[in-house]
C-alpha cells in the first residue's frame, strides 16, 4: 500500500456511500489528503454517511445538534463532528479508543486517527448490512501513523480561504434524492425565523435558537417549581387547619420552609416568562422588537439574581438539614 493510500481509499468509500460526488477534487488525479480534510471539516458529510450506513434508519438531519449548513462557524462544524462521534459509539458500537475529538478533523490535529475511525465504521457489522464495501480491503492495514499526515494541521488553517466545489454538489445530490436537510418545529404554531427551509442556519441564528429554547425550558422549570410549591402549601393548610385531618405535619414543608427554599422563584418565573414572550416577538418574521431591545429592557430586573445567589446557599443548607433530620420529608423532596 502506498503511504497516502489510506485517505484515497477513505474518499472512495465516502463516494460509494454517496456523500462525496464523483467530481470531487479528492477523487481526481491531483487529489490529496487536504482535499479530504476540506470535505469533512464541517461534519456534514460525516453525519450524512451514518444515514446511508444505517439504511436510513438513523435520521441525523432531524437531530437538534445537527447543522446542515454550518458555513465557517467553528462551533457548528465541531458540533456536527461531535454528534457524528457520539453516534458512532451509540449506534455502531465503535469502541471509545477509536473515537476522535472535533479538532482532530477541524484543525487536522490527528487526521490519521479520523481515517482510522472511518475505516472502523465502514467495517462495523451494522455498516456491512448496507452492502457498501468498507476499507481497507481484507488482509490490508492502514498506515495512519505515517508522517504523511503530520503537516496537515498547518495547512488546515487555510481551509476557509479555499473554494470547496463539493458544497454545491451536496445540494444537487440532496435534490436528486429528495432529502430534506432541515426542519424546525415551531412552538405553539407561531411563525419563526427558523421555519423556512431556505434559510441558512448561520452561527448567529443557531445561537438565537439556543437562547429561545433554553429560555423556554427554564420557564417551564420555574413554573413546575411554583406548582409543586403551591401543591405542598395546600396540603399543609389542609393538615394544619382541617378538623378532618389530625395527622402530625410530617412529610410537609411549612410556609416558612417553603419561602426559604423557593425564595425569588416566583419573581424569576415572572421575569423569564416575559423575556420568553419578547424573544418570540423578536424572532418572528414581523420583527416587532429587536433582540438588543429585549435584553436591554430586562437587564435591570435580572439583577435579582444577585439576591438569589446570595440566598441559595441558605436554601441548600435548609434542604440538607430537612433531608438529614426527617425521613418522610426526605422521601417527598427526593
Coordinates of C-alpha atoms in Angstrom, one line a residue:
X1 CA 0.0 0.0 0.0
X2 CA 1.3 3.5 -0.8
X3 CA 1.9 5.8 2.1
X4 CA -1.0 8.1 1.1
X5 CA -3.3 5.3 0.0
X6 CA -5.4 5.5 3.2
X7 CA -7.0 8.8 2.5
X8 CA -7.8 7.8 -1.1
X9 CA -9.5 4.6 0.0
X10 CA -11.4 6.6 2.5
X11 CA -12.5 9.1 -0.1
X12 CA -13.6 6.3 -2.5
X13 CA -15.6 4.7 0.3
X14 CA -17.4 8.0 1.0
X15 CA -18.1 8.2 -2.7
X16 CA -19.7 4.7 -2.5
X17 CA -21.7 6.0 0.4
X18 CA -22.9 8.8 -1.9
X19 CA -21.8 11.6 0.3
X20 CA -18.9 12.7 -1.9
X21 CA -19.8 13.4 -5.6
X22 CA -17.8 11.7 -8.4
X23 CA -16.2 15.0 -9.4
X24 CA -14.9 16.0 -6.0
X25 CA -11.2 17.1 -6.2
X26 CA -10.1 14.4 -3.8
X27 CA -11.2 11.7 -6.2
X28 CA -9.3 13.3 -9.1
X29 CA -5.8 12.6 -10.3
X30 CA -4.4 15.6 -8.4
X31 CA -6.4 14.9 -5.2
X32 CA -4.6 14.8 -1.9
X33 CA -5.4 14.4 1.8
X34 CA -6.0 18.1 2.3
X35 CA -9.0 17.8 -0.1
X36 CA -10.4 15.1 2.1
X37 CA -10.0 17.3 5.2
X38 CA -11.8 20.0 3.4
X39 CA -14.6 17.7 2.5
X40 CA -15.1 16.6 6.1
X41 CA -14.2 19.7 8.1
X42 CA -17.9 20.9 8.5
X43 CA -19.1 17.5 9.7
X44 CA -22.0 17.4 7.3
X45 CA -20.7 14.5 5.1
X46 CA -19.8 12.6 8.3
X47 CA -23.3 12.9 9.6
X48 CA -24.9 12.0 6.3
X49 CA -22.8 8.9 5.9
X50 CA -24.4 7.5 9.1
X51 CA -27.8 7.7 7.5
X52 CA -26.6 5.7 4.5
X53 CA -24.9 3.1 6.6
X54 CA -28.0 2.6 8.7
X55 CA -30.2 2.2 5.6
X56 CA -31.8 5.5 6.5
X57 CA -32.9 4.2 9.9
X58 CA -30.8 6.9 11.5
X59 CA -32.1 10.4 10.5
X60 CA -29.3 12.7 11.7
X61 CA -30.9 15.6 9.9
X62 CA -33.8 15.7 12.4
X63 CA -31.5 15.9 15.4
X64 CA -31.3 19.3 17.0
X65 CA -27.5 19.3 17.3
X66 CA -27.0 18.8 13.5
X67 CA -26.4 21.9 11.4
X68 CA -26.8 21.2 7.6
X69 CA -25.1 24.5 6.6
X70 CA -22.5 25.4 9.3
X71 CA -20.6 27.5 6.8
X72 CA -17.4 28.8 8.5
X73 CA -18.7 28.5 12.1
X74 CA -16.2 26.5 14.1
X75 CA -18.8 26.0 16.8
X76 CA -21.3 24.4 14.4
X77 CA -18.7 22.4 12.5
X78 CA -17.3 20.9 15.7
X79 CA -20.8 20.3 16.9
X80 CA -21.5 18.2 13.8
X81 CA -18.3 16.3 14.2
X82 CA -19.0 15.7 17.9
X83 CA -22.5 14.4 17.0
X84 CA -21.0 12.0 14.4
X85 CA -18.6 10.7 17.0
X86 CA -21.3 10.1 19.6
X87 CA -23.5 8.3 17.1
X88 CA -20.5 6.1 16.1
X89 CA -20.3 4.9 19.6
X90 CA -24.0 4.7 20.4
X91 CA -25.4 3.3 17.1
X92 CA -22.4 1.5 15.5
X93 CA -20.8 0.2 18.7
X94 CA -17.4 1.8 17.9
X95 CA -15.1 1.4 21.0
X96 CA -14.1 4.7 22.7
X97 CA -10.3 4.3 22.0
X98 CA -11.2 4.7 18.3
X99 CA -13.2 7.9 18.8
X100 CA -11.9 11.3 17.9
X101 CA -12.1 14.9 19.1
X102 CA -13.6 17.5 16.8
X103 CA -10.2 19.2 16.3
X104 CA -8.7 16.0 15.0
X105 CA -10.6 16.9 11.8
X106 CA -11.4 20.6 12.1
X107 CA -7.8 21.5 12.7
X108 CA -6.4 18.3 11.3
X109 CA -4.6 17.7 14.6
X110 CA -4.9 13.9 14.2
X111 CA -6.3 13.2 10.8
X112 CA -4.8 9.8 10.7
X113 CA -7.0 8.8 13.7
X114 CA -10.0 10.2 11.9
X115 CA -9.4 8.0 8.9
X116 CA -8.9 5.0 11.3
X117 CA -12.3 5.8 12.8
X118 CA -13.9 5.9 9.4
X119 CA -12.3 2.6 8.5
X120 CA -13.6 1.0 11.7
X121 CA -17.0 2.4 11.0
X122 CA -17.0 1.1 7.4
X123 CA -16.2 -2.4 8.6
X124 CA -18.6 -2.4 11.6
X125 CA -21.4 -5.1 11.5
X126 CA -24.2 -2.6 11.1
X127 CA -22.4 -0.7 8.3
X128 CA -21.8 -4.0 6.5
X129 CA -25.6 -4.6 6.4
X130 CA -25.8 -1.7 4.0
X131 CA -23.9 -3.7 1.4
X132 CA -21.3 -1.0 0.9
X133 CA -17.8 -2.3 0.9
X134 CA -15.6 -0.9 3.6
X135 CA -11.9 -0.1 3.6
X136 CA -9.1 -1.2 3.7
X137 CA -9.5 -4.4 1.7
X138 CA -9.2 -7.7 3.6
X139 CA -5.6 -8.6 4.6
X140 CA -4.6 -4.9 4.4
X141 CA -3.7 -2.4 7.1
X142 CA -4.0 1.3 7.4
X143 CA -0.8 3.4 7.7
X144 CA -2.5 6.3 9.6
X145 CA 0.5 6.8 11.9
X146 CA 2.8 7.7 8.9
X147 CA 4.3 11.1 8.9
X148 CA 2.5 11.9 5.7
X149 CA -0.3 13.3 7.8
X150 CA 1.9 15.3 10.2
X151 CA 1.9 18.5 8.1
X152 CA -1.8 18.7 7.5
X153 CA -2.5 20.7 10.6
X154 CA -0.6 23.8 9.4
X155 CA -2.5 23.7 6.1
X156 CA -5.9 23.2 7.7
X157 CA -5.9 26.8 8.9
X158 CA -6.2 27.9 5.3
X159 CA -9.3 25.8 4.5
X160 CA -11.7 28.8 4.9
X161 CA -9.9 30.5 2.1
X162 CA -10.2 27.6 -0.3
X163 CA -13.3 27.1 -2.5
X164 CA -15.0 23.8 -2.0
X165 CA -16.7 22.6 -5.2
X166 CA -18.5 19.9 -3.2
X167 CA -20.7 22.4 -1.4
X168 CA -22.9 22.9 -4.5
X169 CA -22.8 19.2 -5.2
X170 CA -24.2 18.4 -1.8
X171 CA -27.3 20.5 -2.7
X172 CA -27.6 18.8 -6.1
X173 CA -27.3 15.3 -4.6
X174 CA -29.9 16.2 -1.9
X175 CA -32.3 17.4 -4.6
X176 CA -31.8 14.3 -6.6
X177 CA -32.6 12.0 -3.7
X178 CA -35.4 14.4 -2.5
X179 CA -33.9 14.5 1.0
X180 CA -35.0 17.4 3.3
X181 CA -32.0 18.9 5.0
X182 CA -33.6 20.8 7.9
X183 CA -36.9 21.3 9.6
X184 CA -37.7 23.1 12.8
X185 CA -40.8 22.6 14.7
X186 CA -42.0 26.0 16.0
X187 CA -43.5 26.1 19.4
X188 CA -47.3 26.9 19.6
X189 CA -47.5 27.0 15.8
X190 CA -46.1 30.6 15.6
X191 CA -44.1 31.6 12.5
X192 CA -40.5 32.0 13.4
X193 CA -37.3 32.9 11.6
X194 CA -36.3 29.3 11.8
X195 CA -39.4 27.9 10.0
X196 CA -38.3 28.2 6.4
X197 CA -36.1 25.5 4.9
X198 CA -34.5 28.0 2.5
X199 CA -32.8 30.0 5.3
X200 CA -29.2 29.2 6.1
X201 CA -28.6 28.1 9.6
X202 CA -25.8 30.6 10.5
X203 CA -23.9 30.7 13.7
X204 CA -26.0 33.7 14.8
X205 CA -29.3 32.1 14.1
X206 CA -28.2 28.9 15.8
X207 CA -27.2 30.8 18.9
X208 CA -30.6 32.7 18.9
X209 CA -32.4 29.4 18.6
X210 CA -30.4 28.0 21.5
X211 CA -31.3 31.1 23.6
X212 CA -35.0 30.8 22.9
X213 CA -35.1 27.0 23.5
X214 CA -33.1 27.4 26.7
X215 CA -35.4 30.2 27.9
X216 CA -38.5 28.1 27.3
X217 CA -37.1 25.1 29.2
X218 CA -36.1 27.4 32.0
X219 CA -39.6 29.0 32.2
X220 CA -41.1 25.5 32.2
X221 CA -38.8 24.5 35.1
X222 CA -39.7 27.6 37.2
X223 CA -43.4 27.0 36.5
X224 CA -43.0 23.4 37.7
X225 CA -41.3 24.5 40.9
X226 CA -44.1 27.0 41.6
X227 CA -46.8 24.4 41.0
X228 CA -45.0 22.0 43.4
X229 CA -44.8 24.7 45.9
X230 CA -48.5 25.6 45.6
X231 CA -49.4 21.9 46.0
X232 CA -47.3 21.4 49.0
X233 CA -48.7 24.5 50.7
X234 CA -52.2 23.4 50.0
X235 CA -51.5 20.0 51.7
X236 CA -50.0 21.9 54.7
X237 CA -53.1 24.0 55.1
X238 CA -55.4 21.0 54.9
X239 CA -53.5 19.1 57.5
X240 CA -53.0 22.1 59.8
X241 CA -56.5 23.6 59.9
X242 CA -59.0 21.0 58.9
X243 CA -60.7 19.2 61.7
X244 CA -60.9 16.1 59.4
X245 CA -57.2 15.6 59.4
X246 CA -55.4 15.1 62.8
X247 CA -52.2 13.6 61.5
X248 CA -49.0 15.3 62.5
X249 CA -47.3 17.6 60.0
X250 CA -44.7 15.0 58.8
X251 CA -43.6 15.0 55.2
X252 CA -44.9 18.5 54.6
X253 CA -42.9 21.8 54.4
X254 CA -44.2 24.7 56.4
X255 CA -44.9 28.0 54.7
X256 CA -41.7 29.3 56.3
X257 CA -39.7 26.4 54.9
X258 CA -41.2 26.8 51.5
X259 CA -40.4 30.5 51.5
X260 CA -36.8 29.8 52.5
X261 CA -36.3 27.1 49.9
X262 CA -38.1 28.8 47.0
X263 CA -37.4 32.4 47.6
X264 CA -37.3 34.6 44.5
X265 CA -38.5 31.7 42.3
X266 CA -41.9 33.4 41.6
X267 CA -40.2 36.7 40.7
X268 CA -37.8 34.8 38.4
X269 CA -40.6 33.0 36.7
X270 CA -42.4 36.3 36.0
X271 CA -39.3 37.9 34.6
X272 CA -38.3 34.9 32.4
X273 CA -41.9 34.3 31.2
X274 CA -42.0 37.9 29.9
X275 CA -38.5 37.5 28.5
X276 CA -39.5 34.4 26.6
X277 CA -42.6 36.3 25.2
X278 CA -40.4 39.2 24.0
X279 CA -37.9 36.8 22.5
X280 CA -40.7 35.2 20.5
X281 CA -41.7 38.6 19.2
X282 CA -38.1 39.5 18.3
X283 CA -37.5 36.2 16.4
X284 CA -40.8 36.3 14.5
X285 CA -40.9 37.3 10.8
X286 CA -42.6 40.6 11.8
X287 CA -39.7 41.7 13.9
X288 CA -41.8 43.6 16.4
X289 CA -38.8 44.3 18.6
X290 CA -35.0 43.8 18.2
X291 CA -33.1 41.3 20.2
X292 CA -30.9 44.1 21.8
X293 CA -34.1 45.9 23.0
X294 CA -35.4 42.7 24.6
X295 CA -32.3 42.3 26.7
X296 CA -31.9 46.0 27.5
X297 CA -35.4 46.1 28.8
X298 CA -34.9 43.2 31.2
X299 CA -31.3 44.0 32.2
X300 CA -32.0 45.8 35.4
X301 CA -34.7 43.2 36.5
X302 CA -32.2 40.4 36.1
X303 CA -30.1 41.9 38.9
X304 CA -32.4 39.9 41.2
X305 CA -30.0 37.1 40.6
X306 CA -27.6 38.8 42.9
X307 CA -30.1 38.4 45.7
X308 CA -31.0 34.9 44.6
X309 CA -27.3 33.7 44.5
X310 CA -26.8 35.3 47.9
X311 CA -29.6 33.3 49.4
X312 CA -29.3 30.0 47.6
X313 CA -26.7 28.6 50.0
X314 CA -29.0 29.1 52.9
X315 CA -31.8 27.4 51.0
X316 CA -29.5 24.5 50.1
X317 CA -28.4 24.2 53.8
X318 CA -32.0 24.0 54.9
X319 CA -32.8 21.3 52.4
X320 CA -29.8 19.3 53.6
X321 CA -31.0 19.7 57.2
X322 CA -34.5 18.6 56.4
X323 CA -33.3 15.6 54.5
X324 CA -30.9 14.6 57.3
X325 CA -33.4 15.0 60.1
X326 CA -36.7 13.9 58.7
X327 CA -37.1 10.7 56.7
X328 CA -40.6 11.5 55.5
X329 CA -39.6 14.9 54.2
X330 CA -36.5 13.4 52.6
X331 CA -38.8 11.0 50.7
X332 CA -41.0 13.8 49.5
X333 CA -38.2 16.1 48.5
X334 CA -36.4 13.3 46.6

